[in-house]
Short mmCIF file of C-alpha atoms in Angstrom, two decimals:
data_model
loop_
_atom_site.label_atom_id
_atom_site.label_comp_id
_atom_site.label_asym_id
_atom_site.label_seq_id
_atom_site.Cartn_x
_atom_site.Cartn_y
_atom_site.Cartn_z
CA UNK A 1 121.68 33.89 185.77
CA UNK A 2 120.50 33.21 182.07
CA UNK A 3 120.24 29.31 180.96
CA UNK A 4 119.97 28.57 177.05
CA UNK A 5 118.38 25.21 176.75
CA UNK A 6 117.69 23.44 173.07
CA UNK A 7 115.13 20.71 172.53
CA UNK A 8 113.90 18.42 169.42
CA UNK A 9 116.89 16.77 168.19
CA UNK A 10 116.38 13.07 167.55
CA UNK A 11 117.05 10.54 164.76
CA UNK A 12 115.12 10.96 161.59
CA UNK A 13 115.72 9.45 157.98
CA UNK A 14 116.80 11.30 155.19
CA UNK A 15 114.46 13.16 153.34
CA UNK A 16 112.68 13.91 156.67
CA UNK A 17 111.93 17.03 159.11
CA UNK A 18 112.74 18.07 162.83
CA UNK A 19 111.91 21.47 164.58
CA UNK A 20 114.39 22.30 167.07
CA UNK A 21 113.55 25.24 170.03
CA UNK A 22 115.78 26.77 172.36
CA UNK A 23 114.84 29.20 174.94
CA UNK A 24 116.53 31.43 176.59
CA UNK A 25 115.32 32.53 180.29
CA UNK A 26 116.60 33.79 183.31
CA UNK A 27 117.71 37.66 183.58
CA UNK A 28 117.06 39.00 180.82
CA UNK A 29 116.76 42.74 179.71
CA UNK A 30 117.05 42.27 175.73
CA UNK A 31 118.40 39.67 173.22
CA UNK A 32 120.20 41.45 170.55
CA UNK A 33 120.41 37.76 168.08
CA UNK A 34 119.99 34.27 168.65
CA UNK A 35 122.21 31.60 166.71
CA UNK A 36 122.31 27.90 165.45
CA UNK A 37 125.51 26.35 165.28
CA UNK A 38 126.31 22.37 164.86
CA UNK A 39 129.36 19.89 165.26
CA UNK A 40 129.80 16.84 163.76
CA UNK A 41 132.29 14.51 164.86
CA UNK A 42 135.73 15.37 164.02
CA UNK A 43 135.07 18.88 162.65
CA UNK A 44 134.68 22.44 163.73
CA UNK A 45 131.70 24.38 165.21
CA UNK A 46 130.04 26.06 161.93
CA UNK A 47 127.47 28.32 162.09
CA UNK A 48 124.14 27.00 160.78
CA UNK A 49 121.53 30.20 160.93
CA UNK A 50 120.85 33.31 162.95
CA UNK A 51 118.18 35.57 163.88
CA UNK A 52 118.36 39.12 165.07
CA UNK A 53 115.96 41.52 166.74
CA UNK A 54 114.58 42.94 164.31
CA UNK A 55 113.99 39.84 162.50
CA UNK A 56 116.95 39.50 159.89
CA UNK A 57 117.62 36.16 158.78
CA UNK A 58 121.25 34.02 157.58
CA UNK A 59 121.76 31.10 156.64
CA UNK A 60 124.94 29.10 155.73
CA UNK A 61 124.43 28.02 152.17
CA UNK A 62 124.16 23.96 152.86
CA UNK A 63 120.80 24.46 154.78
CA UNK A 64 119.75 27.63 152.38
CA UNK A 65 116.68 26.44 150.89
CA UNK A 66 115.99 23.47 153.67
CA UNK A 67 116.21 25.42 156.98
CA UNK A 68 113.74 27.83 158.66
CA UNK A 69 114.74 30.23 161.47
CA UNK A 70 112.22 32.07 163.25
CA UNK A 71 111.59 33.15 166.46
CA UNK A 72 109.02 34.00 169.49
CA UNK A 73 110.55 37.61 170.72
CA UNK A 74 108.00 37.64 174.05
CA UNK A 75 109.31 34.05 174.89
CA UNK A 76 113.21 34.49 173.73
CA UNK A 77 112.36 31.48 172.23
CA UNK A 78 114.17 30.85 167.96
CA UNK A 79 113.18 27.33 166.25
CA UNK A 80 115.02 25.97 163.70
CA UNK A 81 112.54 23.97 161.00
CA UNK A 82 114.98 21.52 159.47
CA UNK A 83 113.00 19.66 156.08
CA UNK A 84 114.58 17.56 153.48
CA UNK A 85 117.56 16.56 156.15
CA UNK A 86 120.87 15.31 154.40
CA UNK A 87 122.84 12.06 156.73
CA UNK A 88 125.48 15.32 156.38
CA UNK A 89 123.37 17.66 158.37
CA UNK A 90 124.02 15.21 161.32
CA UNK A 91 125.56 16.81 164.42
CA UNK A 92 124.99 18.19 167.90
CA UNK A 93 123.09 21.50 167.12
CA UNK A 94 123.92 24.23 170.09
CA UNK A 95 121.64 27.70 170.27
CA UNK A 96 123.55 30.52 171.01
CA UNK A 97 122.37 33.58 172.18
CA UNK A 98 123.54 37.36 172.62
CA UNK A 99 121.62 38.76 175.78
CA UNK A 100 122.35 41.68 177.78
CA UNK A 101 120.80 41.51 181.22
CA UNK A 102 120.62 44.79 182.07
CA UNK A 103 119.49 48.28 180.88
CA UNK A 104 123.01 49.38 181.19
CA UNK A 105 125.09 46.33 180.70
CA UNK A 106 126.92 45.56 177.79
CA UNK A 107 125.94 41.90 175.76
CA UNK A 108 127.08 38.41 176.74
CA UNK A 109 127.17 35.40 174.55
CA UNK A 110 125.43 32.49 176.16
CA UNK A 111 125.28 28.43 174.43
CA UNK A 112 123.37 25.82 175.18
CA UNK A 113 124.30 22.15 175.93
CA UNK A 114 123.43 20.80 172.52
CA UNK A 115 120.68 18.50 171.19
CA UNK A 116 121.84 15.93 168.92
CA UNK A 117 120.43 15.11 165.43
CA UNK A 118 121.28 12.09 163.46
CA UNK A 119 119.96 11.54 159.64
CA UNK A 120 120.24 7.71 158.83
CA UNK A 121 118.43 5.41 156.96
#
């Protein structure tokens, strides 16, 4: 079993910051990327930033500039430093990750249940 769980959503005003973690744990043999996606109400799942094993780095361009990706390899852990949040950057942020869980296995694609952020004044 492998369980994805986010943390560090909450509400903030604009202008301000959250971190948001997600680790993955369970069986794990290697993690080839780890991903940030968010929904907002009434629109699709877009993908926010991504991090692979080696450390390459994407970001859509409406967080370029704003959000951090990084990540803790020994913990499968990725954070996502959110600054200058936008009321638009509001939305359930879910960590994806591609894991494979053994030597010979082939990769999986496992999400998270979601941590919601709200930007409001």
């Amino acid at each position: 079993q492998v369980q994805v769980v986010e943390s560090g959503g909450g509400l903030v005003h604009p202008g301000g910051s959250l971190r948001l973690s997600c680790a993955a744990s369970g069986s794990i043999f290697s993690v080839n990327s780890m991903k940030w996606y968010r929904q907002a109400p009434g629109k699709e799942r877009e993908l926010v930033s991504s991090i692979t094993s080696d450390g390459r780095t994407d970001y859509a361009d409406s967080v370029k500039g704003r959000f951090t990706i990084s990540s803790d390899s020994a913990k499968n852990t990725v954070y996502l430093q959110m600054n200058s949040l936008k009321p638009e950057d509001t939305a359930v942020y879910y960590c994806n990750a591609i894991i494979r869980r053994y030597a010979s296995g082939t990769y999986f694609s496992y999400w998270g249940q979601g941590t919601q952020v709200t930007v409001s004044s």
